[in-house]
Structure formats: C-alpha cells, structure tokens
PDB file of C-alpha atoms in Angstrom:
ATOM      1  CA  MET A   1       0.000   0.000   0.000  1.00  0.00           C
ATOM      2  CA  PRO A   2       2.129   2.942  -1.233  1.00  0.00           C
ATOM      3  CA  PHE A   3       1.724   6.472   0.095  1.00  0.00           C
ATOM      4  CA  GLY A   4       2.147   9.694  -1.808  1.00  0.00           C
ATOM      5  CA  GLN A   5       1.505  13.405  -2.283  1.00  0.00           C
ATOM      6  CA  ILE A   6      -0.314  15.262  -5.031  1.00  0.00           C
ATOM      7  CA  VAL A   7       1.770  18.445  -5.250  1.00  0.00           C
ATOM      8  CA  ILE A   8      -0.139  21.333  -6.816  1.00  0.00           C
ATOM      9  CA  GLY A   9      -0.211  25.121  -6.769  1.00  0.00           C
ATOM     10  CA  PRO A  10      -0.141  28.174  -9.052  1.00  0.00           C
ATOM     11  CA  PRO A  11       2.926  28.845 -11.221  1.00  0.00           C
ATOM     12  CA  GLY A  12       5.808  30.185  -9.165  1.00  0.00           C
ATOM     13  CA  SER A  13       4.561  28.785  -5.859  1.00  0.00           C
ATOM     14  CA  GLY A  14       7.607  26.513  -5.529  1.00  0.00           C
ATOM     15  CA  LYS A  15       6.274  23.045  -6.428  1.00  0.00           C
ATOM     16  CA  THR A  16       9.414  21.761  -8.125  1.00  0.00           C
ATOM     17  CA  THR A  17      11.659  23.258  -5.438  1.00  0.00           C
ATOM     18  CA  TYR A  18       9.442  21.610  -2.825  1.00  0.00           C
ATOM     19  CA  CYS A  19       9.670  18.198  -4.513  1.00  0.00           C
ATOM     20  CA  ASN A  20      13.443  18.518  -4.788  1.00  0.00           C
ATOM     21  CA  GLY A  21      13.915  19.601  -1.170  1.00  0.00           C
ATOM     22  CA  LEU A  22      11.477  17.053   0.240  1.00  0.00           C
ATOM     23  CA  GLN A  23      13.020  14.205  -1.735  1.00  0.00           C
ATOM     24  CA  GLN A  24      16.415  14.998  -0.230  1.00  0.00           C
ATOM     25  CA  PHE A  25      14.982  15.468   3.266  1.00  0.00           C
ATOM     26  CA  LEU A  26      12.993  12.208   3.291  1.00  0.00           C
ATOM     27  CA  ASN A  27      15.846  10.199   1.788  1.00  0.00           C
ATOM     28  CA  VAL A  28      18.105  11.383   4.619  1.00  0.00           C
ATOM     29  CA  THR A  29      15.492  10.272   7.157  1.00  0.00           C
ATOM     30  CA  GLY A  30      15.428   6.796   5.595  1.00  0.00           C
ATOM     31  CA  ARG A  31      12.241   7.031   3.598  1.00  0.00           C
ATOM     32  CA  LYS A  32      12.578   5.769   0.028  1.00  0.00           C
ATOM     33  CA  VAL A  33      11.111   8.473  -2.210  1.00  0.00           C
ATOM     34  CA  SER A  34      10.371   8.646  -5.934  1.00  0.00           C
ATOM     35  CA  VAL A  35       9.254  11.751  -7.809  1.00  0.00           C
ATOM     36  CA  VAL A  36       6.862  11.563 -10.761  1.00  0.00           C
ATOM     37  CA  ASN A  37       6.863  14.626 -13.010  1.00  0.00           C
ATOM     38  CA  LEU A  38       3.431  15.142 -14.593  1.00  0.00           C
ATOM     39  CA  ASP A  39       4.096  18.728 -15.678  1.00  0.00           C
ATOM     40  CA  PRO A  40       4.768  18.749 -19.442  1.00  0.00           C
ATOM     41  CA  ALA A  41       6.023  22.348 -19.219  1.00  0.00           C
ATOM     42  CA  ASN A  42       8.728  21.494 -16.676  1.00  0.00           C
ATOM     43  CA  ASP A  43      11.921  21.307 -18.738  1.00  0.00           C
ATOM     44  CA  PHE A  44      14.343  21.628 -15.821  1.00  0.00           C
ATOM     45  CA  LEU A  45      14.093  18.914 -13.196  1.00  0.00           C
ATOM     46  CA  PRO A  46      16.473  19.435 -10.252  1.00  0.00           C
ATOM     47  CA  TYR A  47      15.284  16.240  -8.547  1.00  0.00           C
ATOM     48  CA  ASN A  48      15.894  12.607  -9.425  1.00  0.00           C
ATOM     49  CA  CYS A  49      12.871  11.899 -11.622  1.00  0.00           C
ATOM     50  CA  SER A  50      11.627   8.291 -11.694  1.00  0.00           C
ATOM     51  CA  VAL A  51       8.749   8.861 -14.144  1.00  0.00           C
ATOM     52  CA  ASN A  52       8.532  11.773 -16.576  1.00  0.00           C
ATOM     53  CA  ILE A  53       5.462  12.668 -18.643  1.00  0.00           C
ATOM     54  CA  ALA A  54       7.871  13.930 -21.319  1.00  0.00           C
ATOM     55  CA  ASP A  55       8.420  10.277 -22.240  1.00  0.00           C
ATOM     56  CA  LEU A  56       4.747  10.155 -23.216  1.00  0.00           C
ATOM     57  CA  ILE A  57       3.978  13.639 -24.523  1.00  0.00           C
ATOM     58  CA  THR A  58       5.658  17.049 -24.565  1.00  0.00           C
ATOM     59  CA  LEU A  59       4.096  20.498 -24.424  1.00  0.00           C
ATOM     60  CA  GLU A  60       6.311  21.727 -27.250  1.00  0.00           C
ATOM     61  CA  ASP A  61       5.034  19.017 -29.639  1.00  0.00           C
ATOM     62  CA  VAL A  62       1.399  19.691 -28.715  1.00  0.00           C
ATOM     63  CA  MET A  63       1.687  23.454 -29.209  1.00  0.00           C
ATOM     64  CA  ARG A  64       3.393  22.995 -32.576  1.00  0.00           C
ATOM     65  CA  GLU A  65       1.047  20.299 -33.907  1.00  0.00           C
ATOM     66  CA  PHE A  66      -2.273  21.795 -32.784  1.00  0.00           C
ATOM     67  CA  ASP A  67      -1.335  25.490 -32.786  1.00  0.00           C
ATOM     68  CA  LEU A  68      -2.225  25.869 -29.099  1.00  0.00           C
ATOM     69  CA  GLY A  69      -0.971  28.275 -26.466  1.00  0.00           C
ATOM     70  CA  PRO A  70       0.758  27.095 -23.265  1.00  0.00           C
ATOM     71  CA  ASN A  71      -2.437  26.785 -21.181  1.00  0.00           C
ATOM     72  CA  GLY A  72      -4.401  25.003 -23.886  1.00  0.00           C
ATOM     73  CA  GLY A  73      -1.425  22.751 -24.572  1.00  0.00           C
ATOM     74  CA  ILE A  74      -1.110  21.696 -20.944  1.00  0.00           C
ATOM     75  CA  MET A  75      -4.829  20.933 -20.720  1.00  0.00           C
ATOM     76  CA  TYR A  76      -4.508  18.780 -23.849  1.00  0.00           C
ATOM     77  CA  CYS A  77      -1.538  16.954 -22.292  1.00  0.00           C
ATOM     78  CA  MET A  78      -3.561  16.174 -19.150  1.00  0.00           C
ATOM     79  CA  GLU A  79      -6.474  14.898 -21.238  1.00  0.00           C
ATOM     80  CA  PHE A  80      -4.022  12.773 -23.245  1.00  0.00           C
ATOM     81  CA  LEU A  81      -2.536  11.361 -20.038  1.00  0.00           C
ATOM     82  CA  GLU A  82      -6.028  10.580 -18.758  1.00  0.00           C
ATOM     83  CA  LYS A  83      -6.693   8.525 -21.896  1.00  0.00           C
ATOM     84  CA  ASN A  84      -3.342   6.749 -21.588  1.00  0.00           C
ATOM     85  CA  LEU A  85      -3.266   5.980 -17.887  1.00  0.00           C
ATOM     86  CA  ASP A  86      -2.103   2.436 -18.619  1.00  0.00           C
ATOM     87  CA  TRP A  87       1.270   3.999 -19.459  1.00  0.00           C
ATOM     88  CA  LEU A  88       1.445   5.669 -16.042  1.00  0.00           C
ATOM     89  CA  GLU A  89       0.296   2.525 -14.243  1.00  0.00           C
ATOM     90  CA  ASN A  90       3.043   0.448 -15.848  1.00  0.00           C
ATOM     91  CA  LYS A  91       5.654   3.037 -14.887  1.00  0.00           C
ATOM     92  CA  LEU A  92       4.437   3.140 -11.280  1.00  0.00           C
ATOM     93  CA  LYS A  93       4.679  -0.638 -10.919  1.00  0.00           C
ATOM     94  CA  SER A  94       8.467  -0.378 -11.100  1.00  0.00           C
ATOM     95  CA  LEU A  95       8.449   1.930  -8.049  1.00  0.00           C
ATOM     96  CA  GLY A  96       6.994  -0.716  -5.764  1.00  0.00           C
ATOM     97  CA  ASP A  97       5.993   0.730  -2.395  1.00  0.00           C
ATOM     98  CA  ASP A  98       8.114   3.873  -2.683  1.00  0.00           C
ATOM     99  CA  TYR A  99       6.724   7.068  -1.198  1.00  0.00           C
ATOM    100  CA  VAL A 100       5.753   9.025  -4.343  1.00  0.00           C
ATOM    101  CA  LEU A 101       5.642  12.776  -4.967  1.00  0.00           C
ATOM    102  CA  PHE A 102       3.460  13.611  -7.972  1.00  0.00           C
ATOM    103  CA  ASP A 103       4.587  16.975  -9.390  1.00  0.00           C
ATOM    104  CA  PHE A 104       1.586  18.410 -11.289  1.00  0.00           C
ATOM    105  CA  PRO A 105       1.298  21.466 -13.602  1.00  0.00           C
ATOM    106  CA  GLY A 106       0.533  24.891 -12.169  1.00  0.00           C
ATOM    107  CA  GLN A 107      -2.526  25.878 -14.239  1.00  0.00           C
ATOM    108  CA  VAL A 108      -5.191  26.416 -11.573  1.00  0.00           C
ATOM    109  CA  GLU A 109      -8.112  25.550 -13.871  1.00  0.00           C
ATOM    110  CA  LEU A 110      -6.896  21.945 -13.852  1.00  0.00           C
ATOM    111  CA  PHE A 111      -7.759  21.759 -10.142  1.00  0.00           C
ATOM    112  CA  THR A 112     -10.795  24.018  -9.915  1.00  0.00           C
ATOM    113  CA  HIS A 113     -13.185  22.877 -12.664  1.00  0.00           C
ATOM    114  CA  HIS A 114     -11.421  20.701 -15.266  1.00  0.00           C
ATOM    115  CA  ASN A 115     -11.933  16.983 -14.593  1.00  0.00           C
ATOM    116  CA  SER A 116      -8.887  15.305 -16.166  1.00  0.00           C
ATOM    117  CA  VAL A 117      -6.610  15.690 -13.133  1.00  0.00           C
ATOM    118  CA  LYS A 118      -9.430  14.662 -10.795  1.00  0.00           C
ATOM    119  CA  ASN A 119      -9.964  11.498 -12.861  1.00  0.00           C
ATOM    120  CA  ILE A 120      -6.235  10.753 -12.880  1.00  0.00           C
ATOM    121  CA  ILE A 121      -6.095  11.072  -9.086  1.00  0.00           C
ATOM    122  CA  GLU A 122      -9.142   8.830  -8.680  1.00  0.00           C
ATOM    123  CA  ARG A 123      -7.393   6.201 -10.814  1.00  0.00           C
ATOM    124  CA  LEU A 124      -4.331   6.413  -8.584  1.00  0.00           C
ATOM    125  CA  GLY A 125      -6.594   5.798  -5.602  1.00  0.00           C
ATOM    126  CA  LYS A 126      -7.829   2.605  -7.242  1.00  0.00           C
ATOM    127  CA  LEU A 127      -4.199   1.479  -7.408  1.00  0.00           C
ATOM    128  CA  SER A 128      -4.248   1.567  -3.566  1.00  0.00           C
ATOM    129  CA  TYR A 129      -2.229   4.782  -3.265  1.00  0.00           C
ATOM    130  CA  ARG A 130      -2.870   6.593   0.025  1.00  0.00           C
ATOM    131  CA  LEU A 131      -2.712  10.183  -1.167  1.00  0.00           C
ATOM    132  CA  VAL A 132      -2.837  13.688   0.263  1.00  0.00           C
ATOM    133  CA  THR A 133      -3.025  16.923  -1.707  1.00  0.00           C
ATOM    134  CA  VAL A 134      -0.300  19.442  -0.868  1.00  0.00           C
ATOM    135  CA  HIS A 135      -1.444  22.799  -2.255  1.00  0.00           C
ATOM    136  CA  LEU A 136       1.327  25.406  -2.298  1.00  0.00           C
ATOM    137  CA  VAL A 137       0.583  29.133  -2.538  1.00  0.00           C
ATOM    138  CA  ASP A 138       3.089  31.968  -2.269  1.00  0.00           C
ATOM    139  CA  ALA A 139       3.037  33.445   1.244  1.00  0.00           C
ATOM    140  CA  HIS A 140       3.470  37.002  -0.002  1.00  0.00           C
ATOM    141  CA  HIS A 141      -0.213  37.055  -1.044  1.00  0.00           C
ATOM    142  CA  CYS A 142      -1.034  37.535   2.635  1.00  0.00           C
ATOM    143  CA  THR A 143       0.384  41.059   2.473  1.00  0.00           C
ATOM    144  CA  ASP A 144      -2.437  42.101   0.111  1.00  0.00           C
ATOM    145  CA  PRO A 145      -5.992  41.561   1.482  1.00  0.00           C
ATOM    146  CA  ALA A 146      -7.520  41.170  -1.999  1.00  0.00           C
ATOM    147  CA  LYS A 147      -4.926  38.583  -3.034  1.00  0.00           C
ATOM    148  CA  TYR A 148      -5.386  36.723   0.256  1.00  0.00           C
ATOM    149  CA  ILE A 149      -9.136  36.434  -0.383  1.00  0.00           C
ATOM    150  CA  SER A 150      -8.347  35.112  -3.868  1.00  0.00           C
ATOM    151  CA  VAL A 151      -6.000  32.511  -2.371  1.00  0.00           C
ATOM    152  CA  LEU A 152      -8.701  31.431   0.087  1.00  0.00           C
ATOM    153  CA  LEU A 153     -11.229  30.988  -2.724  1.00  0.00           C
ATOM    154  CA  LEU A 154      -8.725  29.069  -4.844  1.00  0.00           C
ATOM    155  CA  SER A 155      -7.855  26.796  -1.922  1.00  0.00           C
ATOM    156  CA  LEU A 156     -11.513  26.181  -1.087  1.00  0.00           C
ATOM    157  CA  LYS A 157     -12.489  25.332  -4.662  1.00  0.00           C
ATOM    158  CA  THR A 158      -9.499  23.028  -5.053  1.00  0.00           C
ATOM    159  CA  MET A 159     -10.385  21.169  -1.855  1.00  0.00           C
ATOM    160  CA  LEU A 160     -13.958  20.655  -3.046  1.00  0.00           C
ATOM    161  CA  GLN A 161     -12.874  19.611  -6.537  1.00  0.00           C
ATOM    162  CA  ILE A 162     -10.160  17.061  -5.749  1.00  0.00           C
ATOM    163  CA  GLU A 163     -11.817  15.484  -2.682  1.00  0.00           C
ATOM    164  CA  LEU A 164      -8.667  14.196  -0.973  1.00  0.00           C
ATOM    165  CA  PRO A 165      -7.120  14.817   2.435  1.00  0.00           C
ATOM    166  CA  HIS A 166      -5.731  18.282   1.876  1.00  0.00           C
ATOM    167  CA  ILE A 167      -2.907  20.453   3.237  1.00  0.00           C
ATOM    168  CA  ASN A 168      -2.704  24.097   2.146  1.00  0.00           C
ATOM    169  CA  VAL A 169       0.785  25.549   2.484  1.00  0.00           C
ATOM    170  CA  LEU A 170       2.053  29.136   2.558  1.00  0.00           C
ATOM    171  CA  SER A 171       5.382  28.606   0.820  1.00  0.00           C
ATOM    172  CA  LYS A 172       8.431  30.904   0.839  1.00  0.00           C
ATOM    173  CA  ILE A 173       7.465  32.127   4.301  1.00  0.00           C
ATOM    174  CA  ASP A 174      10.984  33.529   4.698  1.00  0.00           C
ATOM    175  CA  LEU A 175      10.312  36.013   1.863  1.00  0.00           C
ATOM    176  CA  MET A 176       6.818  37.041   2.942  1.00  0.00           C
ATOM    177  CA  GLU A 177       7.461  40.546   4.242  1.00  0.00           C
ATOM    178  CA  SER A 178       9.830  41.472   1.421  1.00  0.00           C
ATOM    179  CA  TYR A 179       6.608  42.339  -0.440  1.00  0.00           C
ATOM    180  CA  GLY A 180       5.002  44.326   2.388  1.00  0.00           C
ATOM    181  CA  LYS A 181       3.924  44.193   6.027  1.00  0.00           C
ATOM    182  CA  LEU A 182       1.150  42.002   7.391  1.00  0.00           C
ATOM    183  CA  ALA A 183      -1.926  43.750   8.749  1.00  0.00           C
ATOM    184  CA  PHE A 184      -2.296  41.080  11.480  1.00  0.00           C
ATOM    185  CA  ASN A 185      -0.217  38.410  13.172  1.00  0.00           C
ATOM    186  CA  LEU A 186       0.591  35.334  11.106  1.00  0.00           C
ATOM    187  CA  ASP A 187      -1.933  33.103  12.902  1.00  0.00           C
ATOM    188  CA  PHE A 188      -4.760  35.289  11.540  1.00  0.00           C
ATOM    189  CA  TYR A 189      -3.821  34.065   8.052  1.00  0.00           C
ATOM    190  CA  THR A 190      -2.911  30.455   8.818  1.00  0.00           C
ATOM    191  CA  GLU A 191      -6.047  29.801  10.879  1.00  0.00           C
ATOM    192  CA  VAL A 192      -8.287  31.989   8.647  1.00  0.00           C
ATOM    193  CA  GLN A 193      -9.735  33.855  11.609  1.00  0.00           C
ATOM    194  CA  ASP A 194     -12.611  36.370  11.583  1.00  0.00           C
ATOM    195  CA  LEU A 195     -12.447  37.760   8.041  1.00  0.00           C
ATOM    196  CA  SER A 196     -14.644  40.729   8.923  1.00  0.00           C
ATOM    197  CA  TYR A 197     -11.454  42.403  10.204  1.00  0.00           C
ATOM    198  CA  LEU A 198      -9.980  41.973   6.744  1.00  0.00           C
ATOM    199  CA  LEU A 199     -12.927  43.801   5.149  1.00  0.00           C
ATOM    200  CA  TYR A 200     -11.857  47.000   6.894  1.00  0.00           C
ATOM    201  CA  HIS A 201      -8.492  46.872   5.124  1.00  0.00           C
ATOM    202  CA  LEU A 202     -10.166  46.054   1.821  1.00  0.00           C
ATOM    203  CA  ASP A 203     -12.278  49.178   2.166  1.00  0.00           C
ATOM    204  CA  GLU A 204      -9.092  51.236   2.338  1.00  0.00           C
ATOM    205  CA  ASP A 205      -8.362  50.252  -1.262  1.00  0.00           C
ATOM    206  CA  PRO A 206     -10.342  52.583  -3.602  1.00  0.00           C
ATOM    207  CA  PHE A 207     -10.735  49.800  -6.177  1.00  0.00           C
ATOM    208  CA  ALA A 208     -11.754  47.060  -3.725  1.00  0.00           C
ATOM    209  CA  LYS A 209     -14.104  49.455  -1.902  1.00  0.00           C
ATOM    210  CA  ARG A 210     -16.317  49.531  -5.002  1.00  0.00           C
ATOM    211  CA  TYR A 211     -17.048  45.839  -4.430  1.00  0.00           C
ATOM    212  CA  LYS A 212     -17.727  46.004  -0.701  1.00  0.00           C
ATOM    213  CA  GLU A 213     -20.814  43.764  -0.765  1.00  0.00           C
ATOM    214  CA  LEU A 214     -19.116  41.233  -3.034  1.00  0.00           C
ATOM    215  CA  ASN A 215     -16.107  41.093  -0.715  1.00  0.00           C
ATOM    216  CA  LYS A 216     -18.364  40.527   2.287  1.00  0.00           C
ATOM    217  CA  THR A 217     -20.241  37.747   0.483  1.00  0.00           C
ATOM    218  CA  LEU A 218     -17.009  36.009  -0.478  1.00  0.00           C
ATOM    219  CA  CYS A 219     -15.703  36.198   3.096  1.00  0.00           C
ATOM    220  CA  ASP A 220     -19.005  34.824   4.412  1.00  0.00           C
ATOM    221  CA  LEU A 221     -18.793  31.937   1.914  1.00  0.00           C
ATOM    222  CA  ILE A 222     -15.300  30.997   3.033  1.00  0.00           C
ATOM    223  CA  GLU A 223     -16.271  31.155   6.708  1.00  0.00           C
ATOM    224  CA  ASP A 224     -19.459  29.143   6.144  1.00  0.00           C
ATOM    225  CA  PHE A 225     -17.417  26.218   4.803  1.00  0.00           C
ATOM    226  CA  GLY A 226     -14.868  26.618   7.576  1.00  0.00           C
ATOM    227  CA  ILE A 227     -12.406  24.117   6.111  1.00  0.00           C
ATOM    228  CA  VAL A 228      -9.548  26.292   4.827  1.00  0.00           C
ATOM    229  CA  GLY A 229      -6.375  26.670   6.849  1.00  0.00           C
ATOM    230  CA  PHE A 230      -2.649  26.827   6.130  1.00  0.00           C
ATOM    231  CA  GLN A 231       0.646  25.326   7.178  1.00  0.00           C
ATOM    232  CA  THR A 232       3.825  27.341   6.615  1.00  0.00           C
ATOM    233  CA  LEU A 233       7.019  26.352   4.827  1.00  0.00           C
ATOM    234  CA  CYS A 234      10.552  27.534   4.341  1.00  0.00           C
ATOM    235  CA  ILE A 235      12.029  24.642   2.364  1.00  0.00           C
ATOM    236  CA  GLU A 236      15.569  25.446   3.543  1.00  0.00           C
ATOM    237  CA  ASP A 237      14.611  25.291   7.236  1.00  0.00           C
ATOM    238  CA  LYS A 238      14.749  21.782   8.723  1.00  0.00           C
ATOM    239  CA  LYS A 239      12.252  22.508  11.492  1.00  0.00           C
ATOM    240  CA  SER A 240       9.776  23.982   9.034  1.00  0.00           C
ATOM    241  CA  VAL A 241      10.000  20.924   6.780  1.00  0.00           C
ATOM    242  CA  MET A 242       9.702  18.534   9.734  1.00  0.00           C
ATOM    243  CA  ASN A 243       6.565  20.283  10.927  1.00  0.00           C
ATOM    244  CA  LEU A 244       4.950  20.129   7.484  1.00  0.00           C
ATOM    245  CA  VAL A 245       5.895  16.475   6.970  1.00  0.00           C
ATOM    246  CA  GLY A 246       4.290  15.659  10.314  1.00  0.00           C
ATOM    247  CA  ALA A 247       1.007  17.263   9.238  1.00  0.00           C
ATOM    248  CA  ILE A 248       1.104  15.501   5.866  1.00  0.00           C
ATOM    249  CA  ASP A 249       1.836  12.100   7.415  1.00  0.00           C
ATOM    250  CA  LYS A 250      -1.213  12.457   9.648  1.00  0.00           C
ATOM    251  CA  ALA A 251      -3.384  13.471   6.692  1.00  0.00           C
ATOM    252  CA  ASN A 252      -2.602  10.493   4.455  1.00  0.00           C
ATOM    253  CA  GLY A 253      -2.170   7.991   7.291  1.00  0.00           C
ATOM    254  CA  TYR A 254       1.545   7.364   6.819  1.00  0.00           C
ATOM    255  CA  ILE A 255       2.108   7.999  10.506  1.00  0.00           C
ATOM    256  CA  PHE A 256      -0.021   4.922  11.265  1.00  0.00           C
ATOM    257  CA  GLY A 257       2.077   2.631   9.078  1.00  0.00           C
ATOM    258  CA  GLY A 258       0.556  -0.134   6.988  1.00  0.00           C
ATOM    259  CA  LEU A 259      -2.265  -0.888   9.430  1.00  0.00           C
ATOM    260  CA  THR A 260      -1.176  -4.518   9.585  1.00  0.00           C
ATOM    261  CA  GLN A 261      -1.756  -6.910  12.468  1.00  0.00           C
ATOM    262  CA  GLY A 262       0.656  -6.280  15.307  1.00  0.00           C
ATOM    263  CA  ASN A 263       1.634  -2.874  13.982  1.00  0.00           C
ATOM    264  CA  GLU A 264       2.623  -0.893  17.068  1.00  0.00           C
ATOM    265  CA  SER A 265       3.108   2.349  15.121  1.00  0.00           C
ATOM    266  CA  ILE A 266      -0.595   3.153  15.610  1.00  0.00           C
ATOM    267  CA  MET A 267      -0.152   3.379  19.364  1.00  0.00           C
ATOM    268  CA  LEU A 268       3.114   5.300  18.929  1.00  0.00           C
ATOM    269  CA  ALA A 269       1.435   7.783  16.597  1.00  0.00           C
ATOM    270  CA  THR A 270      -1.401   8.288  19.059  1.00  0.00           C
ATOM    271  CA  ALA A 271       1.035   8.904  21.901  1.00  0.00           C
ATOM    272  CA  ASN A 272       2.907  11.497  19.836  1.00  0.00           C
ATOM    273  CA  ASN A 273      -0.167  13.048  18.258  1.00  0.00           C
ATOM    274  CA  ASP A 274       0.372  16.456  19.845  1.00  0.00           C
ATOM    275  CA  GLN A 275       4.081  16.645  19.034  1.00  0.00           C
ATOM    276  CA  THR A 276       4.999  19.714  16.964  1.00  0.00           C
ATOM    277  CA  PHE A 277       8.351  21.085  15.913  1.00  0.00           C
ATOM    278  CA  TYR A 278       7.286  24.571  14.904  1.00  0.00           C
ATOM    279  CA  ASN A 279       4.079  26.380  15.895  1.00  0.00           C
ATOM    280  CA  VAL A 280       2.822  29.582  14.311  1.00  0.00           C
ATOM    281  CA  SER A 281       4.273  31.810  17.031  1.00  0.00           C
ATOM    282  CA  ASP A 282       7.706  30.260  16.400  1.00  0.00           C
ATOM    283  CA  VAL A 283       7.351  30.975  12.673  1.00  0.00           C
ATOM    284  CA  GLN A 284       6.268  34.553  13.430  1.00  0.00           C
ATOM    285  CA  GLU A 285       9.339  35.103  15.610  1.00  0.00           C
ATOM    286  CA  ARG A 286      11.808  33.381  13.271  1.00  0.00           C
ATOM    287  CA  TRP A 287      10.792  34.768   9.894  1.00  0.00           C
ATOM    288  CA  LEU A 288       8.874  37.980  10.615  1.00  0.00           C
ATOM    289  CA  ASP A 289       9.605  39.654  13.958  1.00  0.00           C
ATOM    290  CA  TYR A 290      13.282  38.829  14.469  1.00  0.00           C
ATOM    291  CA  LYS A 291      14.446  37.454  11.130  1.00  0.00           C
ATOM    292  CA  GLU A 292      17.724  39.395  10.982  1.00  0.00           C
ATOM    293  CA  GLN A 293      18.680  38.463  14.543  1.00  0.00           C
ATOM    294  CA  TRP A 294      17.953  34.779  13.895  1.00  0.00           C
ATOM    295  CA  ASP A 295      19.916  34.858  10.626  1.00  0.00           C
ATOM    296  CA  GLU A 296      22.923  36.326  12.435  1.00  0.00           C
ATOM    297  CA  TRP A 297      22.667  33.776  15.262  1.00  0.00           C
ATOM    298  CA  GLU A 298      22.443  30.822  12.847  1.00  0.00           C
ATOM    299  CA  SER A 299      25.324  32.150  10.744  1.00  0.00           C
ATOM    300  CA  ARG A 300      27.490  32.563  13.827  1.00  0.00           C
ATOM    301  CA  ASN A 301      26.685  29.026  15.019  1.00  0.00           C
ATOM    302  CA  GLN A 302      27.519  27.591  11.609  1.00  0.00           C
ATOM    303  CA  GLN A 303      30.858  29.355  11.541  1.00  0.00           C
ATOM    304  CA  GLU A 304      31.691  28.112  15.042  1.00  0.00           C
ATOM    305  CA  ALA A 305      30.718  24.572  14.069  1.00  0.00           C
ATOM    306  CA  LEU A 306      32.966  24.723  10.997  1.00  0.00           C
ATOM    307  CA  LYS A 307      35.885  25.989  13.087  1.00  0.00           C
ATOM    308  CA  GLU A 308      35.357  23.241  15.661  1.00  0.00           C
ATOM    309  CA  ALA A 309      35.213  20.599  12.935  1.00  0.00           C
ATOM    310  CA  ALA A 310      38.393  21.985  11.366  1.00  0.00           C
ATOM    311  CA  ASN A 311      40.217  21.882  14.717  1.00  0.00           C
ATOM    312  CA  GLN A 312      39.180  18.275  15.326  1.00  0.00           C
ATOM    313  CA  ALA A 313      40.266  17.145  11.867  1.00  0.00           C
ATOM    314  CA  PRO A 314      43.453  14.975  11.902  1.00  0.00           C
TER     315      PRO A 314
END
C-alpha cells in the first residue's frame, strides 16, 4: 500500500523546489522516495525523476502540432494522459511501495473545474495509493488583502474539486514581508480567523471598496465552509520541513504505518499526536519579527561549528 503526495499550486509557488527539497529530506530520514513529473512544461528537473510525462507527450510538440498556447497545450496533455493511464500505471509498478511525490502542472483551472486531473487522481486511488493533496501558494499574497481572499477561494475550490485529504501551504514564508507588512499576526492568516477584520483593510483600497458587498459575500462563503487553513514552509529550514511532513503524514495515514496486524506504530502515533516542531508563534518570531537576529545567530553558530570541525580534523 504505497503512500504519496499530489503536489499542486499556481505557477511560481515553488512546487518543483518543494519536490526537490522534500526528496532529499525524506531520503536522509530513511524514507525511500520517488518523484513523478506530470508537468509537461517542466523542462528543468532538479530532482531525481523516476517517471517523466515527457516520455509520453511534450508540451512543445502539442503546441506545434495543434497550434495551441501554453495553457491550452497543458490541458490537452492532461487529457491525453487521462486517456493513456495504462502507461502511467506500468511506470508506477516499477516503483513498488516507494513514497511518491506527484509533481503536477501549475494551471489552476486543472484543479478548480477541469476533470482530467481529478480522474487521474481517482485512478491512482484505485491502485491503492494513500494520497494527500499538498497545495502550495506563495506566502506574499497575505500582504495584500484582496490577493489573500483570492487565495482562500482558490484553496476552497481546489479542496472541493479534488476530494482528498488536503494540506494548504504558505510557501516561501521567509520572503513574505519582502513584499510588504502584514496587517495582522501570522496566525490570523494560517487559521483563517474572523475575516470581517480583513474587510476593513479592503475598504481602504479605492478599487476594492467599489465591491464592498461582493467582498463581504465572499468572506461569508469561506467562513461558512470553515475548512480552509494553512501550514507554513521555508524549504531550507529543517524545522519547518519537519513540521509540514508531520502534518502531511497524519493526513494520508503514513504515521499509522501499513495498518497490519501487530503494527505498534498506531499506538506510537497516538502517543505522539500532539508533538509539533514549529508552531505559528515560532514561525512569526523566526521569519517575521526577528528574522535578521535569527539569521545572524544561525550564521554565527555555523561558523563556530565549521571551526570546531576543522580543529578536530586529523
């Protein structure tokens, strides 16, 4: 019973970087990981790719043959993959029970209302894959109330469309405030707290103020569902990655092991259920409130560690 992640998110949200970093991190921890690239527009693959959609179809060939643009070409590629899923199934058989990261394209329409990706994921479920959706969005959207509402709507629609255990992630958290200051503490955005406070800031924007009733209706819709929330990620920070992996492993059941008779990992997982490596207040302190001080402290510690290692060398 293999486990895996469906890695999605808008272009530029860091999906490929995430797959590369997580593959290295999990391999170091002893978990055998394979990455499957299903993005026909991804020409540069920094990770070790076990299955590549380019062996089946390429975006360049589709655009040239059918005179399509990039978005239309990618949608055609996904429809073509859906009709040729036997190819993907045969490739996956060679991976055995590896933990699989599925790197999908970034076109949001594929996950909001187009059915090809949904059908592909459902087929993977029939192959006994225990999957979780990891939806990456750029953290800097939180600095703009209108963009944050858009991210909430996108996340909500994606959750309803794909119908899998789902983890929304604010990626590049270390770069968040390089685009502007947050109006509230970070937990307001990760926990999607009372959005009526956000409406006040929207009204300060002359353009957004024209759509005051629409903004209120959208906020009410998001709060009525009450299912959207976010984890945070800085892919270069070990604690941040550990915290996210812990949440993902709970979502797809990896933390419980194979659920076989005599499997004691279920009891161990229950005992450690409340264990966290990085809560929101820690993230706020590390990457927002005292980022420069933490950077200096970590740099100093690294230099001291290198000196100590050099002194101990024979």
